Amino acid sequence: MSIKLKHIKKTYDNGEEVLKDINTEIEDGQFYVLVGASGSGKSTILNAIAGFIPINDGTIEIDGRDVTNLPPKDRHLAMVFQNYALMPNLTVSENIIFGLKARHVDKEVQQERLNEVLQTVHLTEYKDKRPTNLSGGQRQRVSLARALVSDAKVILMDEPLSNLDAKLRAEMRREIRALQQHLGLTVVYVTHDQTEAMTMGDQVMLLNQGRIEQIGAPLDLYNAPANTYVADFFGSPAINLLDGQLMGNRLQFVNGVEITFNHELAGPVRIGVRPESVRLTPQGAFRGRITHIEPLGDGTNISVEIGAAEPFRLKVSDQLNLRTGNEIAFDILPDQMMLFDADDRLVGLGPINELAV
Amino acid sequence: MQKKQNLLALVLLLPSIVVLGMFVFYPMIKTFWLITQLTDLMGNPIKFVGFKNFINLFHSDSFMTSITVTMIFVIATSIFTVLCAYFLAILASKKMRGMGLFRTIFSATMGISVTVASILWLFMFNPQIGLFSKVLAALHLPDVNWLSDPVWALVAIIGTTVWMNIGFAFLILLGAVQAIPTDLYQVADLNGASKWLRLRKITLPATEPTLFFVMVVTLINAFQTFGQVDILTAGGPDYHTNLLVYSIYQDAFVNHTIGRASAESVVLTVIIMIFTFIQFYLNKRKAAKYAG
Amino acid sequence: MQVNRTKQIGNYLLLSVIAIILMVPLLLGISLSLSSSSSISQGNLFPQKLVFSNYVRVFTDTHMAQFLLHSLIVSGVVMIGQLVLSILAAYAFVFLDFKFKKTAFVIFLSTMMLPFESQIIPNFNLMRDLNLLNTYSAMALPFLASAFGTFMIKTSFEQLPPELKQLSQIEGLSHFQFITKVVMPYCKISLITFALYSFLTNWNMYLWPLISTDNDKVRTAQIGLRQMRAQDTASNWGLIMAATIIVVIPTMLIIFFGQKYFKNGLTSGVIK
């Protein structure tokens, strides 16, 4: 089932515009992630698709049918919530068939489907327990099972993993993704967590203050961010954004380092460098004192004072015998550089020329 | 969609609004009308007299006595109730084995009706066989005519009422004392604070909104006191325990002076309104305190 | 830190003494109810010999059994009425969006500052004119709606996670299904608390039953006790106390079993 959002606009009664012209198409069987900071409008889009809130303008189509003015129950979708939304007085089984009962589905069919989904989410042995006796992960599985049992082909998920601890979150990420691919579900997934967006999504929409910043596959958003906001959102540690000046075929960094760089643009630019797009070398053009160092075991995060607005963040895959205050030198890998214009829009990628000091 | 919600809301609210309209708002309006009327023995209005009922009321010695003893009663009852209940709440907030039993006993009077409480205390005050007379006799003190002495009768009613009210006040205050985060006390322990300092610097400030709140609720309830007077003293001796509601009852259903009783009702309403506003304000402050 | 045993014992001692002092009136009442008339008239506070005849006489010589039944009916009807009406009104305030919501809210709120004690005259006249004096209707009708109950239940409904409302929308629950299958089970504790509180208050009601009845037809137990008080001769104290203890038993049971509900429930809502 595909979902089409056409020119969706939503304004609150107090005049605040929370969605400004949202357009996208979610394909059948796609894992579609809506990501953004809080207040970006990602949950509002989900609520609009579900039909919880009326929109001011635009149309919503599910499977080619205009559902803009239909109540939630007629949109044939299911939902998984951040805080699980389980009834504390019902058992796992009763919670799962909650909707089937409300819709007066045949009793035998209810049981059949219940047993099926219980197996799918590995909860058969817990079916008579109450939610209070389950762990967070198990509760979320119940919530997932309840969504699956309805046979809806579209499942909306609103930050389903936010209440879980880090280890469980990683586990559930894989589990949900595997389930979605196995059952061919269309999932619209809301999260504020860039890792979830990157690791789970087929397609990711990054929102900022009610506007779409970029839509695309996770790696496209990472490698070719449409603007500095997108560049800064993905990646940890965050991308380095250095001020620079393009003059003919030379690119000058704010700290005075110059490289040859051919581009039709001239004037002030911002240069995006991912922390891992560097090479440590004693002859490096960039050098400075270490202000902060984080040994991670499988690598090291370093902040270096290079004379720019803020320390430069590096991420290397070696364990280093270095301490705060030590001098360090490195080069930027030119083929992974990004260039943004004065309006923060992406204008150039990669190396046009060799690094030459 | 919106129209459907309007209709449903009307259907859901209508039963309550009809009942409240018939038995709260209509009587209220009727009361304000009745104070301008002279009535016959059946309570039927016969003549418009303007504010005469009010003027007469405030020139009547018995009413002034009634309002004075009501004030004394209300203030004394509230202060003693809150003090006793607060002491019990702090005592019972300790974590000790078997505390549940004590808490149940301390809150038990909440379930005791006015009639039951009054009859139990009626015996305590009995001049021949009551407990207090026995105790006084054992201490070789002169006997007191608890319920027929103008001062002691009021004391007796205050005592009975405080005893009745302790249960509810205790339960609410206990909740407030228990809600104080234990880390506050841990910090106090680390600094070697004395018991008195802990009470003054931690317990009191943290429970202050609830304390005031219970005070006002007790005040409001005290103004509505009727049963204790009816059973223990019947307003006597010589109107010295003639609390406001008892006075209304007497004037309306025994003396059949409906105009006067209505005027007294209005006085009561105004008093309760003032305190209810204070209560709403305190409730907001309490909510704000808990949120912060 | 070591537990200070002396201090511990001191605490228990203090608590016990206070508990006994608080319970003296009730304990004396029980004691008298088990004493014979002669024992009481000789001035004994405690029975020389345990007798249960006072309790038997309450049921054989007085109308108390009948009055208790009347109390049960009135309290039960008012409790159910308050519960149902308050749930309906609270639902409208919390889950519906309607015109004049603020006005309706103020109407409910304002009834909390109009004491029933100040409206007994018009209410009595109304019941008299409707020919309802000495009926269950007269005793129950004025109390069927409760602003306090509405606010307490409203506060509890507001705690319902909005996701459960959304889930119910997706599954297409009707308003009725939503109330009975989701809201009421979720807010069970508050509903029980209010029901117990309501029953307690109604069972103990005094002024209105006194005014609205003048014969034994529907008279409640509280008023029955008042009648017995009129004959407080020494020889009668045993009987009066036995009746008193019988009347207080139901509410005491409610306090014992409902204590934990009251502490949390009554503080969470608006308190009368």
Short mmCIF file of C-alpha atoms in Angstrom, two decimals, chain C residues 82-187:
data_model
loop_
_atom_site.label_atom_id
_atom_site.label_comp_id
_atom_site.label_asym_id
_atom_site.label_seq_id
_atom_site.Cartn_x
_atom_site.Cartn_y
_atom_site.Cartn_z
CA GLN C 82 -23.37 10.16 41.61
CA LEU C 83 -21.00 7.70 40.01
CA VAL C 84 -22.91 7.47 36.73
CA LEU C 85 -23.69 11.17 36.42
CA SER C 86 -20.16 12.18 37.38
CA ILE C 87 -18.62 9.75 34.89
CA LEU C 88 -20.82 11.10 32.09
CA ALA C 89 -20.08 14.72 32.91
CA ALA C 90 -16.35 14.11 33.40
CA TYR C 91 -16.21 12.29 30.06
CA ALA C 92 -17.72 15.28 28.31
CA PHE C 93 -15.25 17.65 29.96
CA VAL C 94 -12.19 15.55 29.18
CA PHE C 95 -12.84 13.86 25.85
CA LEU C 96 -15.28 16.08 24.00
CA ASP C 97 -14.78 19.41 22.37
CA PHE C 98 -17.98 21.41 22.59
CA LYS C 99 -19.41 24.89 22.67
CA PHE C 100 -19.85 26.53 26.09
CA LYS C 101 -17.41 24.11 27.70
CA LYS C 102 -16.00 26.86 29.90
CA THR C 103 -19.49 28.00 30.91
CA ALA C 104 -20.55 24.47 31.81
CA PHE C 105 -17.37 24.07 33.82
CA VAL C 106 -18.03 27.25 35.79
CA ILE C 107 -21.60 26.07 36.49
CA PHE C 108 -20.25 22.88 38.04
CA LEU C 109 -17.52 24.71 39.90
CA SER C 110 -19.88 27.29 41.36
CA THR C 111 -22.07 24.63 42.98
CA MET C 112 -19.12 23.76 45.17
CA MET C 113 -19.39 27.08 46.92
CA LEU C 114 -23.13 26.90 47.55
CA PRO C 115 -23.54 24.84 50.73
CA PHE C 116 -26.58 22.60 50.85
CA GLU C 117 -27.13 23.69 54.48
CA SER C 118 -28.09 27.15 53.26
CA GLN C 119 -30.68 25.81 50.83
CA ILE C 120 -32.69 23.53 53.07
CA ILE C 121 -35.71 25.81 53.15
CA PRO C 122 -36.45 26.04 49.41
CA ASN C 123 -35.56 22.37 49.00
CA PHE C 124 -37.95 21.42 51.76
CA ASN C 125 -40.67 23.55 50.20
CA LEU C 126 -40.02 22.02 46.80
CA MET C 127 -40.30 18.47 48.15
CA ARG C 128 -43.43 19.38 50.07
CA ASP C 129 -45.02 20.92 46.99
CA LEU C 130 -44.10 17.85 44.91
CA ASN C 131 -45.64 15.69 47.63
CA LEU C 132 -42.34 13.84 48.02
CA LEU C 133 -41.72 14.23 51.76
CA ASN C 134 -41.15 10.87 53.45
CA THR C 135 -40.04 9.19 50.22
CA TYR C 136 -36.74 7.79 48.99
CA SER C 137 -36.92 10.27 46.12
CA ALA C 138 -36.91 13.23 48.47
CA MET C 139 -33.83 11.92 50.23
CA ALA C 140 -31.88 10.88 47.14
CA LEU C 141 -32.77 13.32 44.35
CA PRO C 142 -30.95 16.45 45.56
CA PHE C 143 -27.65 14.55 45.76
CA LEU C 144 -27.64 12.57 42.52
CA ALA C 145 -25.27 15.03 40.86
CA SER C 146 -21.93 15.77 42.47
CA ALA C 147 -19.58 18.52 41.39
CA PHE C 148 -16.92 17.11 43.68
CA GLY C 149 -17.29 13.68 42.07
CA THR C 150 -17.21 15.17 38.60
CA PHE C 151 -13.95 16.99 39.33
CA MET C 152 -12.33 14.04 41.02
CA ILE C 153 -13.21 11.71 38.15
CA LYS C 154 -12.28 14.37 35.60
CA THR C 155 -8.82 14.64 37.16
CA SER C 156 -8.47 10.89 36.91
CA PHE C 157 -9.68 10.76 33.28
CA GLU C 158 -7.09 13.38 32.39
CA GLN C 159 -4.39 10.91 33.41
CA LEU C 160 -5.40 8.52 30.62
CA PRO C 161 -2.51 8.35 28.13
CA PRO C 162 -3.59 10.09 24.90
CA GLU C 163 -2.26 7.07 22.99
CA LEU C 164 -5.09 4.93 24.36
CA LYS C 165 -7.54 7.42 22.91
CA GLN C 166 -5.71 7.30 19.56
CA LEU C 167 -5.63 3.51 19.62
CA SER C 168 -9.36 3.45 20.23
CA GLN C 169 -9.86 5.81 17.31
CA ILE C 170 -7.87 3.55 15.00
CA GLU C 171 -9.81 0.50 16.15
CA GLY C 172 -13.06 2.39 15.72
CA LEU C 173 -14.39 2.15 19.27
CA SER C 174 -17.69 3.93 19.86
CA HIS C 175 -17.92 6.44 22.73
CA PHE C 176 -19.70 3.82 24.79
CA GLN C 177 -17.04 1.18 24.08
CA PHE C 178 -14.31 3.69 24.83
CA ILE C 179 -15.84 4.57 28.22
CA THR C 180 -16.52 1.02 29.31
CA LYS C 181 -13.57 -0.83 27.76
CA VAL C 182 -10.76 1.70 28.11
CA VAL C 183 -11.48 4.70 30.34
CA MET C 184 -13.29 2.99 33.20
CA PRO C 185 -10.90 0.04 33.58
CA TYR C 186 -7.93 2.41 33.39
CA CYS C 187 -9.35 4.75 36.05
#
